[in-house]
XYZ file of C-alpha atoms in Angstrom:
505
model
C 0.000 0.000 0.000
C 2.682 2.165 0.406
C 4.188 1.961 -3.002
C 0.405 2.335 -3.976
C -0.029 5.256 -2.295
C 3.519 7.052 -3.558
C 2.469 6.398 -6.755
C -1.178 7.364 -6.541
C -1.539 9.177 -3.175
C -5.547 10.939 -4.103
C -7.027 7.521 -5.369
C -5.113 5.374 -2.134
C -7.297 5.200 1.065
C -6.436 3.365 4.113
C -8.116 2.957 7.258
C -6.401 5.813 9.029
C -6.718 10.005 8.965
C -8.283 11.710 6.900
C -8.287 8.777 4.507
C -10.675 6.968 6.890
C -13.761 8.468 6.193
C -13.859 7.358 2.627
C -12.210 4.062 2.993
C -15.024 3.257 5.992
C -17.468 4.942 2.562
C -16.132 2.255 0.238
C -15.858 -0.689 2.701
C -19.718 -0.182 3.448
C -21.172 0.597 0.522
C -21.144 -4.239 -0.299
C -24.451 -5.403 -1.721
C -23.742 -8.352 0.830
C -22.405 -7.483 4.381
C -20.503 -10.613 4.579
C -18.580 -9.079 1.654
C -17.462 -5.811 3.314
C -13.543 -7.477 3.916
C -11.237 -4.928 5.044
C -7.972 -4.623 2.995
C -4.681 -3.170 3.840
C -5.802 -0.386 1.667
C -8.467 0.390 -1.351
C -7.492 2.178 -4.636
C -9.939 3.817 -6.852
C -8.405 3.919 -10.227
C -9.919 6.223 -12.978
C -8.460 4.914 -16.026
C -7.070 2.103 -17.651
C -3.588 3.223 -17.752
C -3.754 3.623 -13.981
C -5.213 -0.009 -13.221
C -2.174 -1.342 -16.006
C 0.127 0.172 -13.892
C -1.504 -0.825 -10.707
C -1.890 -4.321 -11.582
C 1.558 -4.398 -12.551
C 3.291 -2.704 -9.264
C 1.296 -6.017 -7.210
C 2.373 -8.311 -9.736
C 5.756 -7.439 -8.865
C 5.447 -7.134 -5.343
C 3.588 -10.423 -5.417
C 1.009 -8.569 -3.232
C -2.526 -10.272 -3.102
C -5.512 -8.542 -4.445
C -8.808 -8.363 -4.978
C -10.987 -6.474 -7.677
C -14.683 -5.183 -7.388
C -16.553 -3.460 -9.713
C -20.422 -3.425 -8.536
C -19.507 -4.755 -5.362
C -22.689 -7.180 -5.560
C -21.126 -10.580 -5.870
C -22.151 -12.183 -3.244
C -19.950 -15.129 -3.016
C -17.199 -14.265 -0.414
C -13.516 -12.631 -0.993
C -15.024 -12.581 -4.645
C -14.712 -8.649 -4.746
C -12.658 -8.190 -1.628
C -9.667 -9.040 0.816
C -8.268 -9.022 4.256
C -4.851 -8.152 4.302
C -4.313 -7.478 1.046
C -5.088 -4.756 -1.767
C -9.144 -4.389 -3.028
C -9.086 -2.406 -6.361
C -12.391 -0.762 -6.488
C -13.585 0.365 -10.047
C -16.845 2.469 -9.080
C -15.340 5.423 -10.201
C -15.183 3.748 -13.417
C -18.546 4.233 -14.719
C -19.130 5.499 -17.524
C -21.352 4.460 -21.009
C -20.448 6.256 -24.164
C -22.697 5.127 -27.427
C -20.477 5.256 -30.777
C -21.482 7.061 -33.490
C -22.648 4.889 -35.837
C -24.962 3.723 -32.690
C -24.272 0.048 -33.006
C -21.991 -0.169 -29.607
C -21.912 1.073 -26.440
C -18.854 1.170 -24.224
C -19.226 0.587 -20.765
C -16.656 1.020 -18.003
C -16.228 -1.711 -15.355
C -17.166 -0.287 -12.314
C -20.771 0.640 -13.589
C -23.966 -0.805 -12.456
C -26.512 -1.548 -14.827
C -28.669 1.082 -14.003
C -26.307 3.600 -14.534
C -25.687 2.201 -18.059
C -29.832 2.006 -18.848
C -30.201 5.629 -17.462
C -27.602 6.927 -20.412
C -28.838 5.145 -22.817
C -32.613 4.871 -22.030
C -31.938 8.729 -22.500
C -30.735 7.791 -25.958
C -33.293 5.715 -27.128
C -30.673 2.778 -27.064
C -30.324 -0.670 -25.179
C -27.879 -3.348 -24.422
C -28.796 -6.823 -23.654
C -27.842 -6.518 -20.166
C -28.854 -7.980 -16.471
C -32.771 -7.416 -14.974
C -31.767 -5.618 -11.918
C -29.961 -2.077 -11.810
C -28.074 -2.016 -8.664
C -26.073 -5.363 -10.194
C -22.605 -4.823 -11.623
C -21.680 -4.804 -15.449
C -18.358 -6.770 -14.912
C -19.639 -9.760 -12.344
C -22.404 -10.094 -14.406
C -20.860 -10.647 -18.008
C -17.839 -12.813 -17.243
C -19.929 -15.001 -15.383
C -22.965 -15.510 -18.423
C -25.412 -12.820 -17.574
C -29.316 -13.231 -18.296
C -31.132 -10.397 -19.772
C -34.673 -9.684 -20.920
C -33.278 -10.098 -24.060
C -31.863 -13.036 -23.895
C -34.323 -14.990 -26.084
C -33.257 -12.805 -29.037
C -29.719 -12.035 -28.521
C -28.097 -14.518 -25.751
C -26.692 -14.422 -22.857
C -25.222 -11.108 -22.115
C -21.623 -12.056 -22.759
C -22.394 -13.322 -26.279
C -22.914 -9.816 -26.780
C -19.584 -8.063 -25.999
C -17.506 -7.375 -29.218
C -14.480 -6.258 -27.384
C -13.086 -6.855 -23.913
C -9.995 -4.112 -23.126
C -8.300 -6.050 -20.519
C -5.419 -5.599 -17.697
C -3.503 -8.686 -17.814
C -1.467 -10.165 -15.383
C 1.744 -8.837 -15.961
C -0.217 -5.032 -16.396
C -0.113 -5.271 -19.881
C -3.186 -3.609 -21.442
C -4.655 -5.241 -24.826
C -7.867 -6.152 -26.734
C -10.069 -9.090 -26.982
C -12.049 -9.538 -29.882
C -12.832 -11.999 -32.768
C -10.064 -10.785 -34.578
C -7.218 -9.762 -32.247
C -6.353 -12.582 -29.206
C -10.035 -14.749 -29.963
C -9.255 -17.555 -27.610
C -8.764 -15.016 -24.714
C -12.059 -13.388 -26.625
C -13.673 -16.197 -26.371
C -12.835 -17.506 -22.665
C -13.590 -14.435 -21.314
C -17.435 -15.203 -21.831
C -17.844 -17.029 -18.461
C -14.608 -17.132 -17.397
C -15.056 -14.901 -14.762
C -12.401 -12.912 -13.220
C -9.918 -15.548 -13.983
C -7.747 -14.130 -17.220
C -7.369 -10.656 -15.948
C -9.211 -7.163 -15.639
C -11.240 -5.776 -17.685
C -11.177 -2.588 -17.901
C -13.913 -1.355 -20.974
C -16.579 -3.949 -22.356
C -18.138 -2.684 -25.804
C -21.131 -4.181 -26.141
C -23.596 -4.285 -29.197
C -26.183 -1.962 -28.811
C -29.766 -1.286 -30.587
C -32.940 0.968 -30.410
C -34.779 0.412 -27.251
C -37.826 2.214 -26.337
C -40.295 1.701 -23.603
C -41.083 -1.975 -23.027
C -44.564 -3.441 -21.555
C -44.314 -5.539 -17.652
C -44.471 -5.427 -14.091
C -44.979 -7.858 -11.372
C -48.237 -9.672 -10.768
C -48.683 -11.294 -7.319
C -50.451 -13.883 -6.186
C -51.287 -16.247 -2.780
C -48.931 -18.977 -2.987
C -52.197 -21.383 -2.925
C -52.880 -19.943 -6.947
C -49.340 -20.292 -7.663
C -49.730 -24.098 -9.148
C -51.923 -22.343 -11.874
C -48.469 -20.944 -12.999
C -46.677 -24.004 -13.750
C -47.697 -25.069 -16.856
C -48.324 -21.589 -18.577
C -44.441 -21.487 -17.527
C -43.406 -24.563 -19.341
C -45.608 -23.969 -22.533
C -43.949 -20.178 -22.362
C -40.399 -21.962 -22.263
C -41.476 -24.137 -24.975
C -42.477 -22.081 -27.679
C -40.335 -18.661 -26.350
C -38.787 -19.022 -29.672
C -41.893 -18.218 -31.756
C -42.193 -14.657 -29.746
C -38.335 -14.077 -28.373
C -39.463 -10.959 -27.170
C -40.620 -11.322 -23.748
C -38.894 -12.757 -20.605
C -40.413 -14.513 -17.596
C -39.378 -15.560 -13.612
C -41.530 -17.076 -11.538
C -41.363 -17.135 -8.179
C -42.575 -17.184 -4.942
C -41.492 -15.746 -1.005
C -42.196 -16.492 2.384
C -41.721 -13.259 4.250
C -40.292 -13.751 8.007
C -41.758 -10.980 9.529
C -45.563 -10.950 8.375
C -45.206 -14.867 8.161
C -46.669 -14.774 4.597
C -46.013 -16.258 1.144
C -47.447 -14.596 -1.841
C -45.922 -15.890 -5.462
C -45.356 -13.479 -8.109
C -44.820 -13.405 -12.151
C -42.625 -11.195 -13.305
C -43.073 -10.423 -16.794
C -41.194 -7.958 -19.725
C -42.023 -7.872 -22.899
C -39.144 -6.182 -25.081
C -40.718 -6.075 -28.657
C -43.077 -2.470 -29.395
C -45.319 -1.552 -26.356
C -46.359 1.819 -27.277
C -48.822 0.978 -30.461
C -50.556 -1.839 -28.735
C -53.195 -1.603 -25.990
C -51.351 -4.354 -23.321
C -53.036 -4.161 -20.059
C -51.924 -1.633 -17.185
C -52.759 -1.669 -13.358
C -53.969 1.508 -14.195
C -57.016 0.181 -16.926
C -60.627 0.200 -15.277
C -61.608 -2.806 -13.582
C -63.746 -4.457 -16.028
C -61.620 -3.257 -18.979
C -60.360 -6.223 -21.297
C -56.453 -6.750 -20.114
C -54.805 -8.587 -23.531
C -51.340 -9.331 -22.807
C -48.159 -9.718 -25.530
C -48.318 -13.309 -27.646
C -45.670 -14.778 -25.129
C -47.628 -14.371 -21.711
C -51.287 -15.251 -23.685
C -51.328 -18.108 -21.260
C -50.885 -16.077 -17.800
C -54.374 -13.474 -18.518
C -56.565 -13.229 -15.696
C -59.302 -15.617 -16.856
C -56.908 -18.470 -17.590
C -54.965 -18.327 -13.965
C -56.537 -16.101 -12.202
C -56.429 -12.159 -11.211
C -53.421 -10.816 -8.640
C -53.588 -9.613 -5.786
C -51.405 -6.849 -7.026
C -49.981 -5.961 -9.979
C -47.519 -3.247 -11.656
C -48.107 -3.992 -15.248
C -47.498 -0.945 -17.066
C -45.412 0.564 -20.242
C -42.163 2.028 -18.905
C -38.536 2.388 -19.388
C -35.805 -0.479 -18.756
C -34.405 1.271 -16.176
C -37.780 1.763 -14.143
C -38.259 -2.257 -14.781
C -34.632 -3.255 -13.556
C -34.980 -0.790 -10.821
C -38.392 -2.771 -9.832
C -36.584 -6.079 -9.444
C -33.635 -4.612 -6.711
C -33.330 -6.132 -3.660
C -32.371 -4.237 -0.024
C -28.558 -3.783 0.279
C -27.215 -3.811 3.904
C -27.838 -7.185 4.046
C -26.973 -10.653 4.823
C -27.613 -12.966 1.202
C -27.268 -16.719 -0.107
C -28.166 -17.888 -3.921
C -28.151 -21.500 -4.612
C -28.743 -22.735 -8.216
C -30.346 -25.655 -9.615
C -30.871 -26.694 -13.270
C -33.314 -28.801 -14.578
C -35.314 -30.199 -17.571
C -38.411 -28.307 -18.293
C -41.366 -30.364 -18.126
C -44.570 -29.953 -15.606
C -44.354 -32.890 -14.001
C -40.651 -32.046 -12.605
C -41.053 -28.406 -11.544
C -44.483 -29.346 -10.089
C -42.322 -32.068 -7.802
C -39.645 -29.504 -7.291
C -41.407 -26.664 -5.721
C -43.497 -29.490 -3.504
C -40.405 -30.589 -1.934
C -38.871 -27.022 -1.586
C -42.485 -25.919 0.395
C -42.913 -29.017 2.386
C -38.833 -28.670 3.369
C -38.901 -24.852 4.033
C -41.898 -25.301 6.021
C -40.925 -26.299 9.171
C -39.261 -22.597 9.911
C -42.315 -20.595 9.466
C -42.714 -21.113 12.972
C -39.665 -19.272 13.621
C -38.237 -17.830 10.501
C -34.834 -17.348 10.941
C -34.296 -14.923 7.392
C -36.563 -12.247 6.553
C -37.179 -13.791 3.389
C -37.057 -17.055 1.795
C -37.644 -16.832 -2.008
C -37.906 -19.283 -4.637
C -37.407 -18.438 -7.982
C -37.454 -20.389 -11.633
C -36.298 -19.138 -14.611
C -36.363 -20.381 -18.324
C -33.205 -21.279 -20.018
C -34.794 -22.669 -23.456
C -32.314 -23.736 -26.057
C -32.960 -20.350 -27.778
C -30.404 -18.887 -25.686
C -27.173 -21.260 -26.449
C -28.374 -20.969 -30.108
C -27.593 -17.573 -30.141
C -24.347 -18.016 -28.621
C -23.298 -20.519 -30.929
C -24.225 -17.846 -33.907
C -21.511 -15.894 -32.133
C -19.443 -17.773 -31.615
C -19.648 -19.631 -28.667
C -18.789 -19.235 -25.171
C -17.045 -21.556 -22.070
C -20.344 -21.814 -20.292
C -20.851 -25.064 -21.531
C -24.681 -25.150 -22.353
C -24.727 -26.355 -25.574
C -24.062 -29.621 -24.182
C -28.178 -29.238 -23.435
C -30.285 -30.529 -26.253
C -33.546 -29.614 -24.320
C -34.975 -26.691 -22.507
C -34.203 -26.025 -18.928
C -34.889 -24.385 -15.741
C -33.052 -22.616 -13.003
C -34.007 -22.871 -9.819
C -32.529 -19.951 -7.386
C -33.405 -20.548 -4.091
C -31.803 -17.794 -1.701
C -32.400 -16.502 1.711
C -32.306 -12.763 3.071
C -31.345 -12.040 7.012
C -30.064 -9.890 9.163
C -28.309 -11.521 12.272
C -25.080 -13.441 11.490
C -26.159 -15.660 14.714
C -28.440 -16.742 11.941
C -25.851 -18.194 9.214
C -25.409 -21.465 10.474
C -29.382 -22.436 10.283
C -29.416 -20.754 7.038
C -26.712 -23.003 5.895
C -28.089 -25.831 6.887
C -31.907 -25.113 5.343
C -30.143 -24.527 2.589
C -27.944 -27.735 2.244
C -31.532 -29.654 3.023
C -32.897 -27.742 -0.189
C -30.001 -28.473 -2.438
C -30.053 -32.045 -1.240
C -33.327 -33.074 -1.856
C -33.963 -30.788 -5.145
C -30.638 -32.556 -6.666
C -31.562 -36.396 -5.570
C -35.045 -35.894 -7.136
C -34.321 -34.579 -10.197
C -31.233 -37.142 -10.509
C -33.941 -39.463 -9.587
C -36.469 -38.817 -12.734
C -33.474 -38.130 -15.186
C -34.355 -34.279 -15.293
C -31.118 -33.034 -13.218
C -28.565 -30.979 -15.843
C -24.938 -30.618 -14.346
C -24.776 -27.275 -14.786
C -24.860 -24.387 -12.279
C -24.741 -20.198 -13.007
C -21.549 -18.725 -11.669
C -23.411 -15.665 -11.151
C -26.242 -17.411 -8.620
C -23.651 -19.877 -7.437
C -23.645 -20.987 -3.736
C -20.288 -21.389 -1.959
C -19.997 -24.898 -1.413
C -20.694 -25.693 -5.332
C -18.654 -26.113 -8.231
C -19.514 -23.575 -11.122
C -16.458 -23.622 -13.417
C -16.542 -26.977 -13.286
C -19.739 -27.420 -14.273
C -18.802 -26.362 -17.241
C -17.802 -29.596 -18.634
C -14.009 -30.939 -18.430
C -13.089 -29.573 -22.450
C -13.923 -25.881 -21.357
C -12.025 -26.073 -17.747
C -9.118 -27.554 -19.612
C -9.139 -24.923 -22.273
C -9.727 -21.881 -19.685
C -6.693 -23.739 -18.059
C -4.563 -22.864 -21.111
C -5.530 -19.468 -22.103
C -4.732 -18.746 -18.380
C -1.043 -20.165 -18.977
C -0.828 -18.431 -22.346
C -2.042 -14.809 -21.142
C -0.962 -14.778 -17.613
C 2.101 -17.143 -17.419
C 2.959 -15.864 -14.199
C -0.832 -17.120 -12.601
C -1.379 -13.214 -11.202
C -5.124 -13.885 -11.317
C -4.906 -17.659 -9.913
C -1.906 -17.075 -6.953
C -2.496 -13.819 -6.210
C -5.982 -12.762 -6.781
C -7.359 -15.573 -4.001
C -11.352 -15.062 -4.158
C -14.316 -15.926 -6.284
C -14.486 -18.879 -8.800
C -10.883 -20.472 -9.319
C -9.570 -22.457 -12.046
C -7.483 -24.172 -9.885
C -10.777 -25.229 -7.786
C -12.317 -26.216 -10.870
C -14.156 -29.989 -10.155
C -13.433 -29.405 -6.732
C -16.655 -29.227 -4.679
C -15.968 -28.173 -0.697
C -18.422 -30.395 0.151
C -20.751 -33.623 -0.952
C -24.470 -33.568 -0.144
C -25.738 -36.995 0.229
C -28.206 -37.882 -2.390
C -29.075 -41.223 -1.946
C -32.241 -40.309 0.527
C -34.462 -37.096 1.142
C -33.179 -34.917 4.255
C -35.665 -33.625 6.462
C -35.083 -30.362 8.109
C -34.335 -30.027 11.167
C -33.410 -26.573 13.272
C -31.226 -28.459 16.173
């Protein structure tokens, strides 16, 4: 830090002096308390040439570092370090549209809804993630889902040039023309190949888009199900809208009310879609892809916030409370009725048992299509290391994750959690409908992400490590998030030869 701070002394801030006060600003300001890991010192670098030479003065020292751009990774020491060096991109966050308007560039320290509130402005859109407090960086090197997804990919497909820090602080381009293996390994290869410091992405016209959330009691939320798989199933006839499911179990009012969240991305402005804000007994027509989720065929909400609006206003909508304590787990599966209708039975009748005494303050279950569509479009540019297209069939992800406050709290949490992962995994390796795959981005500690992503695409992440940082800067001395070197390495086995039944002792 010292070197660091002779070398940069207004963007170096350690935990002492005047410094204090905006080290303390940076250290709080995690998505995920368990995430707020106090370095030796942050730096807050302001251009690539400063995070080149940055990266380089650790390399040298063989100082260990961490780098967070959103700061809402929520697997541990992913975006931050004890006793080490965090470099901290937010002031990094800027979105510049070119002038042929066919790419924006997008610094890595922005959160999506800074990028959607420049371009929104601008009439313009990127295919990135559904929430705006989530990072640009985290989210694209680990896959990214979009509302677009069904018509452009996964939001990584969609980058046509990574500028990237690499281990030894040289600064370079990744593209299909110049360095395409690192181009292409970069697409879900998390932070493992270096830092990225610009991602240009391909942009097109936006313009409002129709959606909202519709809730429901959990007792309707069966009626769901199959308008969910037939939606997955044909998506590709109408690849404009986007769908989650999903339903919570609050802690604190002891209820559970399920929701639909739906966007539709093609024209919403010269068709009458139905608004929360139509009369009661007005018709309420909804966009081809949700024709099977209108009021008369499962039922009218509770609630609803269906409406015209902006992207921004929609991924705003779908933020959760920062300040925090938060746990994804992932699950993929085959899309059929029979299996999700089995699924969510066994994740009710398991979570259950702590509504007596909730120890979160929320407990939410959440599926989301992954039809075919989406590797297809991949493939058509060219390809990625998720390793999807090993899936011939539609799929779902489950994300199960818990919200709470009181870290006396994490070791229940853990083990409801394990219970759910356990019994969700046996049944669907049970029936046949369990896919070994699990989103980096959603990925729970104790699982195995990169290796899920089939032993050709470790192996070949493996090399364009060696080739582009032959000194392993990013493996040795960047310790958190999603290692190659941890790659088919789970920390622990659940047991799935029998259900597990809950218990809180």
């Amino acid at each position: 830090c010292h070197t660091l701070e002779s070398q940069f002394p207004n963007i170096t801030y350690v935990d002492t002096g005047d410094q204090s006060v905006q080290y303390k600003a940076i250290l709080q300001s995690y998505f995920n308390v368990p995430n707020e890991l106090p370095p030796n010192c942050f730096i807050q670098p302001q251009t690539a040439l400063q995070i080149s030479k940055i990266v380089s003065t650790l390399s040298q020292a063989k100082c260990q570092f961490a780098v967070r751009g959103g700061g809402h990774m929520l697997f541990v020491g992913s975006n931050g370090i004890q006793n080490g060096v965090t470099i901290d991109l937010r002031q990094m966050k800027q979105t510049t549209l070119s002038t042929d308007k066919k790419t924006a560039s997008v610094e890595p320290g922005s959160k999506l809804g800074e990028v959607y509130t420049t371009l929104d402005a601008l009439g313009y859109a990127i295919p990135g993630g559904r929430a705006s407090d989530v990072g640009v960086a985290g989210l694209t090197l680990g896959g990214g889902n979009s509302f677009y997804a069904a018509r452009y990919g996964f939001v990584c497909d969609n980058v046509k040039n990574f500028e990237i820090v690499l281990g030894n602080g040289t600064l370079t381009n990744a593209n299909a023309n110049e360095n395409p293996d690192l181009y292409k390994a970069l697409k879900g290869g998390s932070g493992n190949l270096g830092l990225v410091t610009r991602f240009d992405f391909v942009a097109f016209r936006g313009g409002p888009l129709w959606g909202g959330v519709a809730v429901y009691n959990y007792t309707d939320f069966h009626k769901s199900i199959e308008p969910f798989i037939e939606f997955t199933k044909n998506i590709a006839t109408d690849p404009y809208g986007s769908l989650i499911s999903l339903w919570t179990h609050n802690g604190t009012s002891n209820e559970t009310l399920a929701s639909n969240l739906y966007e539709y991305t093609g024209n919403a402005t010269e068709k009458p879609y139905y608004t929360s804000s139509d009369p009661e007994n007005a018709p309420n027509p909804f966009p081809k892809s949700f024709a099977n989720f209108t009021f008369d065929k499962i039922g009218k909400p509770v609630a609803n916030t269906l409406r015209v609006d902006s992207l921004y206003n929609f991924t705003f909508e779908l933020n959760s409370a920062d300040g925090l304590r938060n746990v994804y787990s992932p699950i993929i599966f085959n899309a059929t009725t029979p299996v999700l209708t089995q699924v969510d039975s066994i994740i009710y009748n398991t979570i259950k048992s702590t509504f007596q005494d909730p120890p979160y303050l929320a407990a939410q279950t959440q599926y989301q299509p992954i039809p075919r569509i989406f590797t297809n479009h991949s493939l058509e540019r060219g390809g990625n290391v998720l390793g999807l297209d090993r899936l011939k069939d539609n799929s779902i992800i489950l994300n199960f994750l818990m919200i709470w406050s009181d870290p006396a709290k994490d070791e229940i949490i853990r083990k409801v959690l394990d219970t759910i992962l356990t019994n969700v995994t046996n049944y669907t390796q049970k029936v046949g409908a369990y896919r070994p795959w699990q989103y980096t981005n959603y990925a729970y500690e104790d699982q195995d992400p990169i290796g899920s992503y089939g032993p050709d695409n470790v192996q070949y992440l493996k090399d364009i490590s060696q080739k582009y940082d032959p000194g392993q800067v990013f493996q040795k001395l960047v310790p958190g998030g999603w290692k190659l070197t941890d790659a088919g390495k789970r920390k622990k086995q659940f047991n799935f030869n029998h259900f597990e039944a809950f218990k809180a002792s």
